[in-house]
XYZ file of C-alpha atoms in Angstrom:
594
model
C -12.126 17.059 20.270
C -14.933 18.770 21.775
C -13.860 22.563 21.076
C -13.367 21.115 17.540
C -17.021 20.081 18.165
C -18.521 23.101 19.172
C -16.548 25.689 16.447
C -17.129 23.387 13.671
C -20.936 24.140 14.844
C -20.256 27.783 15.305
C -18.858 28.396 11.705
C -21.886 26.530 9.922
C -24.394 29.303 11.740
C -22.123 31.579 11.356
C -22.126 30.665 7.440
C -26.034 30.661 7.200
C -26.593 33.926 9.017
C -23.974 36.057 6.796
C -22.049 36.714 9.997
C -18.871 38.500 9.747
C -16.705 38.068 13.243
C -14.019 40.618 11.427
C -16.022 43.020 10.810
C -18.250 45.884 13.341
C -20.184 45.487 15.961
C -18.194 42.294 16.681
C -14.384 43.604 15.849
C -13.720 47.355 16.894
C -11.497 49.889 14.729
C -8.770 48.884 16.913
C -9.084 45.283 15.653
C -10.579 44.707 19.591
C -13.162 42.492 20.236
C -17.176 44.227 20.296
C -17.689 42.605 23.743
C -21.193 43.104 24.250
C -22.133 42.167 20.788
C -20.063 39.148 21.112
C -21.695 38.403 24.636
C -25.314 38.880 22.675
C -24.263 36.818 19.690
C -23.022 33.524 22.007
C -26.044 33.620 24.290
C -28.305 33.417 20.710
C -26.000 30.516 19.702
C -25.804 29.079 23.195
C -29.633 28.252 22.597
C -29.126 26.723 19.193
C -26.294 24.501 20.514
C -26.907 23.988 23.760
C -23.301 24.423 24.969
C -22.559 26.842 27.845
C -22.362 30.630 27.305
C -18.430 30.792 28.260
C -17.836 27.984 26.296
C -19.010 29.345 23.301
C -18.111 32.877 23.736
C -14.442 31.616 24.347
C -14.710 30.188 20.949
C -16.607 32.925 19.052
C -13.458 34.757 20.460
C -10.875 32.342 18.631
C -12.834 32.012 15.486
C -12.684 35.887 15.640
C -8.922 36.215 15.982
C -8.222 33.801 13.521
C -10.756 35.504 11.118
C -8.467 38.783 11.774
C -5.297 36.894 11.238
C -6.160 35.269 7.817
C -7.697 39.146 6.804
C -4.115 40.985 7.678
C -2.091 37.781 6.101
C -4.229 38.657 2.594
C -3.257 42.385 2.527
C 0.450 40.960 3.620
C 0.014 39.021 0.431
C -1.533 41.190 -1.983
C 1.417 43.933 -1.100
C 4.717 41.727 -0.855
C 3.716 38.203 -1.725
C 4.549 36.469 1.800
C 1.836 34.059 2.235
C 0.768 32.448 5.325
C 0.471 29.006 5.957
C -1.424 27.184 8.577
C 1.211 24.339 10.337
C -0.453 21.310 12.049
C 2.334 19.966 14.285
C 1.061 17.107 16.379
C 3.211 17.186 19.272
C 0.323 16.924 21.713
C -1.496 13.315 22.301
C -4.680 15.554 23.309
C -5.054 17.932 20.524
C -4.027 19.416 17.301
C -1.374 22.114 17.590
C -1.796 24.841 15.204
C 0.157 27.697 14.251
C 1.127 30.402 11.462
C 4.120 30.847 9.280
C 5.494 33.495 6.724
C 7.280 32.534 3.847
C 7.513 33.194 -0.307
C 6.308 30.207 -2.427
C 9.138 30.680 -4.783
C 11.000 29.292 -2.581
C 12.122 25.550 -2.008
C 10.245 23.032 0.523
C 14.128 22.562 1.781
C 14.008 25.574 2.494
C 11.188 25.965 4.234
C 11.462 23.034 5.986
C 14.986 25.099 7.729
C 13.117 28.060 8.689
C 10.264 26.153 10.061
C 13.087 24.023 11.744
C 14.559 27.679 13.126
C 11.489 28.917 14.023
C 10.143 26.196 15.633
C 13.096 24.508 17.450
C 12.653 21.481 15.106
C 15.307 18.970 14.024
C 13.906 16.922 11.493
C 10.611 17.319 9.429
C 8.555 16.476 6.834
C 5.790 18.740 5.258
C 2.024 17.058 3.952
C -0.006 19.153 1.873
C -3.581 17.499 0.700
C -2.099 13.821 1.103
C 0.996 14.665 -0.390
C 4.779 14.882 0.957
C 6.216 17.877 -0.390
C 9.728 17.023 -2.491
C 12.480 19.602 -0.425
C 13.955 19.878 -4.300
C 11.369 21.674 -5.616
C 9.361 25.036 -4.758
C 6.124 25.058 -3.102
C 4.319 26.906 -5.478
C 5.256 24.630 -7.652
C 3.837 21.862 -5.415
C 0.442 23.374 -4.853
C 1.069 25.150 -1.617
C -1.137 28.308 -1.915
C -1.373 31.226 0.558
C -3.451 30.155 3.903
C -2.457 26.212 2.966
C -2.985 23.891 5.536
C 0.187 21.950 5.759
C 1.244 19.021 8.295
C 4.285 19.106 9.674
C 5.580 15.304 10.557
C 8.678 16.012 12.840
C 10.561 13.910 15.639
C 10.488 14.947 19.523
C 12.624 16.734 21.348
C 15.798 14.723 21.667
C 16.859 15.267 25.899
C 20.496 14.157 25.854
C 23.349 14.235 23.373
C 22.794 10.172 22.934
C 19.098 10.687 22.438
C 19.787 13.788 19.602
C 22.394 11.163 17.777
C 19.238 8.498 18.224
C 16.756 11.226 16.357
C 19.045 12.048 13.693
C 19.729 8.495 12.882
C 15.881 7.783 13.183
C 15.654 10.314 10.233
C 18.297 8.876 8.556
C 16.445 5.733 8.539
C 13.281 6.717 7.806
C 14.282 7.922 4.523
C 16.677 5.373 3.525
C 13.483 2.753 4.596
C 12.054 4.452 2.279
C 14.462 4.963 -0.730
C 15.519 1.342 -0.044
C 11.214 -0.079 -0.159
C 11.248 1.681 -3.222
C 14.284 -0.317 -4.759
C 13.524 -3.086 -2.995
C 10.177 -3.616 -4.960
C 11.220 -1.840 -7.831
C 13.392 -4.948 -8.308
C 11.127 -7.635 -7.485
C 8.517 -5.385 -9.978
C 11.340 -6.490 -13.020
C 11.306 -9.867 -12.045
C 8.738 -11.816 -14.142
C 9.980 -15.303 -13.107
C 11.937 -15.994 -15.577
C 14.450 -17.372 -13.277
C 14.762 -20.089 -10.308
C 12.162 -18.964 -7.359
C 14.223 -20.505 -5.011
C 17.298 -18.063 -5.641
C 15.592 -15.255 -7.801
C 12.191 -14.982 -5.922
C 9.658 -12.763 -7.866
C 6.109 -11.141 -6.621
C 2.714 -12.253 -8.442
C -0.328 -10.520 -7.824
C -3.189 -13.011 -6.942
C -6.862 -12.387 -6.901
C -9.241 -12.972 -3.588
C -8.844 -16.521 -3.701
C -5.097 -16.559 -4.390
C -5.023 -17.085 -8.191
C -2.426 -15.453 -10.339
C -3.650 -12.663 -12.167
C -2.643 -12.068 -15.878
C -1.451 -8.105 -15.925
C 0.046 -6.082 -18.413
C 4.216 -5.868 -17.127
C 3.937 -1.955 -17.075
C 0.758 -2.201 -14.723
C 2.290 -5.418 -13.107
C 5.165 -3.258 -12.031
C 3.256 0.011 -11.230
C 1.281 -2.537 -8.961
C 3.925 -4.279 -7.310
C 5.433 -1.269 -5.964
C 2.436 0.415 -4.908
C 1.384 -2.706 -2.951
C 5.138 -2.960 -1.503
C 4.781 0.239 -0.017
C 1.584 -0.220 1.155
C 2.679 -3.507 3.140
C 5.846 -1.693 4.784
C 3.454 1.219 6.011
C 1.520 -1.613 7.206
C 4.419 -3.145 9.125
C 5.280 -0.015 10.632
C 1.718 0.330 11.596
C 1.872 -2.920 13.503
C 4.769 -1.049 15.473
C 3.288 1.895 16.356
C 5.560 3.982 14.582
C 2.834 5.969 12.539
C 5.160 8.670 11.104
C 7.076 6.540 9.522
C 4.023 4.380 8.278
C 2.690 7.769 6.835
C 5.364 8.299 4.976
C 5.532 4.857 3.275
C 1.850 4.863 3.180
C 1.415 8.421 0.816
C 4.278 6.763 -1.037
C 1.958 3.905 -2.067
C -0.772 6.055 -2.505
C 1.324 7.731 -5.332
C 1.988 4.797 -7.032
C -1.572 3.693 -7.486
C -2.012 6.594 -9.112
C 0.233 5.242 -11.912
C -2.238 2.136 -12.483
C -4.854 1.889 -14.940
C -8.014 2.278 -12.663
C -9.948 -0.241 -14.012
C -7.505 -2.440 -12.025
C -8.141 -0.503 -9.314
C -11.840 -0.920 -8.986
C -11.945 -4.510 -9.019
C -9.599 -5.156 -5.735
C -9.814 -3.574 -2.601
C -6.199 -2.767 -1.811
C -6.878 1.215 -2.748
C -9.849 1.320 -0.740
C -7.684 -0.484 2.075
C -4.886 2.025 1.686
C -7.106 5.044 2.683
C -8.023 3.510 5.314
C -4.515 3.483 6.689
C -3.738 6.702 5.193
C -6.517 8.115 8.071
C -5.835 5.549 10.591
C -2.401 7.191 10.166
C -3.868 10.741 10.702
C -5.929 9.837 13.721
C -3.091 8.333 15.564
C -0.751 11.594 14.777
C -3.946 13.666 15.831
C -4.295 15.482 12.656
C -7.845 14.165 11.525
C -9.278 17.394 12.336
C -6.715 19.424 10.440
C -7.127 17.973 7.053
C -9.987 18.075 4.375
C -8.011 14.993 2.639
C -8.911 12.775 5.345
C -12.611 13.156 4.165
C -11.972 12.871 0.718
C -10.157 9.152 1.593
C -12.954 7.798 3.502
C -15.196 8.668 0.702
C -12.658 6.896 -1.734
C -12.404 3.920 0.195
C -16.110 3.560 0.618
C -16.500 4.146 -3.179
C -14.152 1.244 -3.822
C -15.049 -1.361 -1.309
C -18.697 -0.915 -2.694
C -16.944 -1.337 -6.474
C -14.651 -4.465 -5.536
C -17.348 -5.922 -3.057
C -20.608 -4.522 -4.401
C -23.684 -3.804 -3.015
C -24.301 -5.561 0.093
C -21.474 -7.413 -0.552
C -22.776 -9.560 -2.897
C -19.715 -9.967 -5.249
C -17.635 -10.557 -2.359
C -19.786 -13.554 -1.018
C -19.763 -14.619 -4.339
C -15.963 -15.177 -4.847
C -15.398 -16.502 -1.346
C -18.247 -17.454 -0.166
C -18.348 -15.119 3.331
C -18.285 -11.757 4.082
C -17.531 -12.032 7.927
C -13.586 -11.219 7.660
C -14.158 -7.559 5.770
C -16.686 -6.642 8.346
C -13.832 -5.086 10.286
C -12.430 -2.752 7.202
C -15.911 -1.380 7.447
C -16.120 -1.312 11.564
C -12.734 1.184 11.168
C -14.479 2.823 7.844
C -18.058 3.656 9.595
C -15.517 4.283 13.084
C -13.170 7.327 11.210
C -16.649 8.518 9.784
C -18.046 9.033 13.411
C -15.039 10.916 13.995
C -14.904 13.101 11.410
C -18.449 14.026 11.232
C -18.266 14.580 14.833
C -15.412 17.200 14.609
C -17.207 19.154 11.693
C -20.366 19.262 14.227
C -22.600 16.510 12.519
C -23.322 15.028 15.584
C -26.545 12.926 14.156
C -24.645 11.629 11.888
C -21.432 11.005 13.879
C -24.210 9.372 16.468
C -25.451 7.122 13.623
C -22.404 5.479 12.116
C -21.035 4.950 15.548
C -24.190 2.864 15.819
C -23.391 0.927 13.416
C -19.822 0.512 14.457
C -21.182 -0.993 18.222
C -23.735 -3.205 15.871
C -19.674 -4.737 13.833
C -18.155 -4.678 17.127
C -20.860 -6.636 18.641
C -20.609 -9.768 16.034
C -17.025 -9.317 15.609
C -15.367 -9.368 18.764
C -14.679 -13.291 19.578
C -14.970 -15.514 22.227
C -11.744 -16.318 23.947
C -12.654 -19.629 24.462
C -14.297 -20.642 21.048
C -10.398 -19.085 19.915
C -8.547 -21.274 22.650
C -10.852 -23.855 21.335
C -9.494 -23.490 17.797
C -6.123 -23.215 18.762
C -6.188 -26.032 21.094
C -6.335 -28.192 17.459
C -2.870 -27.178 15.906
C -4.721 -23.472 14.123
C -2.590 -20.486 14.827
C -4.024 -17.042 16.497
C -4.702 -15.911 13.220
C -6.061 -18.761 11.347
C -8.639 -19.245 14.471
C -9.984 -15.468 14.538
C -10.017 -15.206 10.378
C -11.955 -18.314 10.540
C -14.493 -17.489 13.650
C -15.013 -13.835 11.496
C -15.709 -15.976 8.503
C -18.085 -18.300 10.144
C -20.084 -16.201 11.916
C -18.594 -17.477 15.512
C -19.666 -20.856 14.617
C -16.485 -23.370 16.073
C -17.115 -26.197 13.734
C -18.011 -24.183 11.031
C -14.540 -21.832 11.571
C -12.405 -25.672 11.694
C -13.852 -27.365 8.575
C -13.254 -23.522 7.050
C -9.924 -23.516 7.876
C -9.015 -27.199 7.092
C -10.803 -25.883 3.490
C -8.245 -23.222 3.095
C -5.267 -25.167 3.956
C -6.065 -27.982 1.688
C -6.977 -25.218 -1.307
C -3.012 -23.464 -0.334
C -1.632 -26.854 -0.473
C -2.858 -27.679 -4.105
C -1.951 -24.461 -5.595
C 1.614 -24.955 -3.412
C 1.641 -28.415 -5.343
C 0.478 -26.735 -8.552
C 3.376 -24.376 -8.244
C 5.911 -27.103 -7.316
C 4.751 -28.894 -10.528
C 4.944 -26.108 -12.694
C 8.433 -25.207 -11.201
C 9.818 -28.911 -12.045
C 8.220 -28.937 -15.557
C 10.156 -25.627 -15.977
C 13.697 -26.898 -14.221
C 13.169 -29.952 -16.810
C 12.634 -27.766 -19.843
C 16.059 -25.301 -19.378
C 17.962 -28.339 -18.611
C 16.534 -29.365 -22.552
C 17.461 -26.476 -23.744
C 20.865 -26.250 -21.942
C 21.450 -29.608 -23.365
C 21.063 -28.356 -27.166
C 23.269 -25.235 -26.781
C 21.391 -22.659 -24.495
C 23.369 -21.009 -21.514
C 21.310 -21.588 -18.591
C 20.070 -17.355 -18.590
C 18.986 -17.441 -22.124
C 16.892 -20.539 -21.853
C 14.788 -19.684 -18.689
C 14.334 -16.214 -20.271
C 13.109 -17.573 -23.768
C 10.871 -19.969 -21.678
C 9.166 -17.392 -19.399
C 8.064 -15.602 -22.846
C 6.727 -18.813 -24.221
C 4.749 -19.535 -21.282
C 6.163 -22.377 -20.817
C 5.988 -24.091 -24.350
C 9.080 -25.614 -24.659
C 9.322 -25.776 -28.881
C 8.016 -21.627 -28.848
C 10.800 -21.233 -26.634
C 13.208 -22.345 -28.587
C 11.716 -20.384 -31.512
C 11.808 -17.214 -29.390
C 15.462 -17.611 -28.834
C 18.224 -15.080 -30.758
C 19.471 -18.349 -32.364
C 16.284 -19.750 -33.732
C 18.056 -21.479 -36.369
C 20.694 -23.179 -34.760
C 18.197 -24.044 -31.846
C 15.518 -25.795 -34.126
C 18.252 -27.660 -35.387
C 19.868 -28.998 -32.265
C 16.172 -29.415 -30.363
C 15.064 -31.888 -33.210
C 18.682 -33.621 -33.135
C 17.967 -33.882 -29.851
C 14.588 -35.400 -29.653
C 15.433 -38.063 -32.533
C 18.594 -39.072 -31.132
C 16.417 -40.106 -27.933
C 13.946 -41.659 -29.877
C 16.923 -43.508 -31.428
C 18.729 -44.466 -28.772
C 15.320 -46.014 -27.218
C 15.819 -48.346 -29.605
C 19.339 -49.713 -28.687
C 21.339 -47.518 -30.772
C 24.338 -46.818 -29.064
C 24.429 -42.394 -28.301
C 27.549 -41.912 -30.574
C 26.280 -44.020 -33.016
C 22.771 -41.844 -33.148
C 24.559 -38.621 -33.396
C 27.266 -39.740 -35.930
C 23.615 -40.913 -38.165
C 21.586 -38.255 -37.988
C 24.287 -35.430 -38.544
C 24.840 -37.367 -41.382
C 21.150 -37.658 -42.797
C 21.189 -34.427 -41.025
C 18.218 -35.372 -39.221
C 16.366 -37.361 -41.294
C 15.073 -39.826 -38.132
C 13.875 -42.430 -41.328
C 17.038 -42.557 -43.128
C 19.374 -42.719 -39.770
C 17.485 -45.272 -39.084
C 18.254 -47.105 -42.235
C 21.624 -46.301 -41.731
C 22.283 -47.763 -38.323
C 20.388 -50.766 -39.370
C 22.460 -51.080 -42.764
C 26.004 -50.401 -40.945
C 25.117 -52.990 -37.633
C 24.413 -49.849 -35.447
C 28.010 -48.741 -35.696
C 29.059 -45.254 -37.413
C 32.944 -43.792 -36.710
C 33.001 -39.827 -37.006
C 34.867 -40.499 -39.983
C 32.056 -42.166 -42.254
C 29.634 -38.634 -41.321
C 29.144 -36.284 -44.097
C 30.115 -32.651 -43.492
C 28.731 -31.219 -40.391
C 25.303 -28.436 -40.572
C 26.986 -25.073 -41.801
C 28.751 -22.755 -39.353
C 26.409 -20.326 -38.287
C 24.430 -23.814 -36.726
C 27.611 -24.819 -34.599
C 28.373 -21.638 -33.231
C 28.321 -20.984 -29.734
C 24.818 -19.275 -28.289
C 24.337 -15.588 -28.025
C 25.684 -14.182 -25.176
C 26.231 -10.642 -25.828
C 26.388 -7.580 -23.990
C 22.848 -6.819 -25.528
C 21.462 -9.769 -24.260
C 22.889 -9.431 -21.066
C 21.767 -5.905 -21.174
C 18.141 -6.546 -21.854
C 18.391 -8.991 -18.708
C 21.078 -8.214 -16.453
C 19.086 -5.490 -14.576
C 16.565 -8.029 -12.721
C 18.029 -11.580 -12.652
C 19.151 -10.895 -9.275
C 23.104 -11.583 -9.645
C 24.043 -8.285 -7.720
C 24.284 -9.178 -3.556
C 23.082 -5.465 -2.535
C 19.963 -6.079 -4.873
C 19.670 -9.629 -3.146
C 19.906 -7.844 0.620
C 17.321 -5.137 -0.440
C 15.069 -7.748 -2.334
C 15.265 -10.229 1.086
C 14.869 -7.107 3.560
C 11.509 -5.959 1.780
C 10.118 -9.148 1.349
C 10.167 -9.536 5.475
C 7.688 -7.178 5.724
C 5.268 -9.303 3.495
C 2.853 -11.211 6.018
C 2.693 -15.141 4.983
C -1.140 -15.056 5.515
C -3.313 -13.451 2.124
C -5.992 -11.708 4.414
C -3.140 -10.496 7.602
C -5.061 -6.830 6.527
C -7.903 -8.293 8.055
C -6.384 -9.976 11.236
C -7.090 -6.733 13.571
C -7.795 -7.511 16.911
C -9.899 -4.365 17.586
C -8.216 -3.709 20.415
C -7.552 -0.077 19.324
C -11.076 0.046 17.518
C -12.602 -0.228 21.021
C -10.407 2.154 22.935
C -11.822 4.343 19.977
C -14.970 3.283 20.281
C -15.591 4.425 24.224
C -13.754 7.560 23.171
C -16.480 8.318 20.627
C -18.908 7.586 22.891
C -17.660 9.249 25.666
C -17.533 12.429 22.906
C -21.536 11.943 22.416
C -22.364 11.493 25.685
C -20.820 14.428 27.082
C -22.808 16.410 23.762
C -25.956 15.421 25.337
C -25.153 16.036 28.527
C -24.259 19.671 27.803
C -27.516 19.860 26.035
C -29.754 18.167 29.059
């Protein structure tokens, strides 16, 4: 990270005194390097710096030859059209690996991906550009890739055995299926609207900070819902350390937000949240220092934790009442800032914000005991440091908290169990008057619930009105004493005039055979309900009847954590690692310049 450091540094005085490495008195005719002109050139910048005089002429030296190289791949370009591309492949824990490939961009990423494979003694990659995984269908030109693109290369080690190459290749096999099968997985759950029974059909709603349902438009609902479902499997595969994979379901999600109405977007924090991974991701693959688009998504996610937060936090500690849990999205926000500022040579800056990551770290790192304290009462690990975070460290404070929240989860649990029996109640109605049991949870999910609207909404209005009032007069009836058969037989014949069966029941001694009834209502009343193919049709796609879509639906919704805030249960165990690493960076800055 330090030669990163120090040619970062090296470029920006290079930039502001018009320096030209590729040209004379610092490159020869022979493309050689002017020695002594170098030698004067890094003991003036050796001064400036304070770094040591090898050190920086060592890295005048590779800032020259890579000058040279990107000048010869431009003429290679103009002439024939082979551009060259700079590949990050991060097969080193301790530093970026870069290197240089030739290729056409008319051709495809698949391609591409082969010869890199060839070149490079690869097996099975993936290629970033800007944030983006390239599609191996189409061509990179056609994908942005421009000559001298940076592009990351995700790819698997170097299998050592035949068993370990099979356990690769079915790695890769799995990555992308995890993939193709999150994306159906969600895409299903995104169709649900919960229209049918939760506890066989379950369905996704998108709650606000507090947990409430959120009214959204379906098409954004569904953008929304898959977006977030990738975003919680990267998330999962974060939690097991398998980064490459996270990346990949990560930029995934990040594509899908773009398909949501931004509005939406700048009133939660999920986006902002995202970024964050997306360059937690990068950091742990060692390719911070390789891409530009890691900057650009810190700068998003500060722009929209300040929009769904706002300033100081204000809105935030207005909806919930704390701030102390979100502390730690900033800790890792201010902590990739450090980083990157340090590797482009801002090392005031980088010095600053790491400041004010030791100032998080200080109120946010608990006190074993105040958690075994908590814990010691019946709250789980995660209850007891969400609650501490909230509470500012303060025990009784973080118990009455969390008794707060389970009591507020309980009533909307109760809430939802209500609602759910009030719903089971109103199909069985409508089953009861004619209504297959699909057709009348469907009509009712449009109607919100309203049980006469529902009926209405149905494809056989008519007949339904009908048979909904027969059947709320014949109970009203019946109440009375009426005998069931005796209410039906009466009101077909009044046809449901509740007065006049009345009188009739009363006239005849509450008695009335089938034969005495008056024609029944006309044909198209008594037919059977609608269940065509275009019914079906309009339906069949989401209500879950398929066993694969049942498997995929149950195998993405393990990855969902139980807990609302689990994004903010991070034990900053790797934040402080990180944290002595940046300072051990700094320190060793200053020391060079002591």
């Amino acid at each position: 990270m330090t030669e990163e450091n120090l040619q970062s540094k090296l470029k920006n005085a290079l930039r502001n005194d018009k320096i030209q490495l590729w040209t004379p008195p610092y490159t020869t005719e022979n493309n050689e390097a002017g020695q002594k002109s170098l030698q004067e050139l890094a003991t003036r910048y050796t001064a400036l710096l304070g770094f040591p005089a090898d050190r920086v002429l060592d890295a005048l030296e590779v800032l020259r030859v890579h000058a040279l190289r990107r000048g010869r791949g431009n003429d290679v370009f103009r002439e024939s059209g082979v551009a060259a591309l700079e590949l990050i492949l991060p097969s080193d824990p301790r530093k970026v690996n870069k290197t240089y490939f030739n290729t056409k961009l008319d051709v495809t990423a698949q391609d591409a991906m082969k010869m890199i494979c060839e070149k490079f003694g690869l097996q099975h990659i993936k290629l970033i550009l800007s944030g983006k995984i390239l599609n191996p269908e189409k061509r990179l030109d056609e994908q942005g890739v421009k000559h001298n693109s940076r592009v990351m290369v995700l790819k698997k080690s170097e299998p050592e055995t035949q068993q370990r190459m099979l356990e690769e290749e079915q790695k890769k096999k799995s990555q992308d299926e995890s993939v193709r099968r999150t994306q159906k997985g969600f895409q299903i759950l995104s169709e649900r609207d919960g229209s049918q029974d939760p506890e066989t059909t379950p369905f996704l709603e998108i709650a606000d900070q507090k947990g409430n349902p959120l009214e959204i438009p379906p098409a954004e609902k569904k953008a929304l819902i898959v977006a977030m479902g990738f975003h919680e499997k990267g998330r999962a595969l974060m939690k097991r350390k398998d980064y490459e994979s996270a990346l990949c379901h990560l930029l995934e999600a990040d594509d899908s937000f773009s398909k949501c109405d931004s509005t939406l977007l700048d009133v939660v924090d999920n986006y902002g949240v995202l970024q964050l991974d997306i360059v937690w991701c990068y950091r742990k693959l060692v390719s911070l220092t390789s891409l530009n688009d890691a900057r650009h998504r810190l700068k998003k996610a500060e722009d929209y934790f300040l929009k769904s937060y706002g300033e100081e936090n204000k809105r935030l500690l207005q909806i919930k009442g704390n701030t102390g849990r979100e502390e730690v999205l900033f800790l890792r926000l201010y902590l990739l800032q450090s980083l990157q500022a340090y590797l482009e040579g801002h090392d005031i800056y980088a010095a600053q914000q790491l400041q004010k990551v030791e100032s998080l770290y200080q109120q946010l790192n608990l006190d074993p005991d105040k958690m075994m304290e908590l814990m010691s009462l019946g709250y789980t690990e995660q209850e007891a440091r969400l609650g501490l975070r909230a509470c500012k460290g303060d025990t009784n404070a973080a118990a009455l908290h969390i008794s707060q929240r389970r009591e507020e989860k309980e009533k909307m649990k109760q809430t939802e169990r209500e609602k759910r029996m009030r719903r089971v109640e109103a199909i069985t109605v409508l089953q009861q008057i004619g209504y297959s049991r699909k057709d009348a949870a469907v009509a009712l999910h449009k109607a919100k619930g309203d049980l006469d609207r529902a009926n209405m909404l149905s494809d056989s209005c008519v007949r339904g009105l009908f048979l909904l009032l027969f059947y709320r007069f014949s109970l009203q009836l019946v109440s009375l004493g009426f005998s069931r058969e005796a209410v039906e037989n009466a009101l077909r014949r009044t046809r449901g005039d509740v007065q006049r069966a009345s009188e009739l029941l009363l006239d005849s001694g509450s008695s009335l055979s089938p034969e005495e009834l008056s024609p029944s209502p006309p044909s198209s009343l008594s037919e059977e309900p609608s269940t065509s193919s275009e019914s079906a049709g309009e339906f069949g796609s989401f209500l879950g009847d398929d066993a694969m879509d049942n498997d995929l639906v149950n195998e993405v919704l393990d990855d969902i954590p139980s807990h609302e805030e689990d994004y903010l249960d991070l034990t900053l165990e790797e934040e402080c690692e990180f944290i002595v690493q940046m300072r051990s960076y700094l320190e060793k800055r200053n020391a060079l310049q002591s």
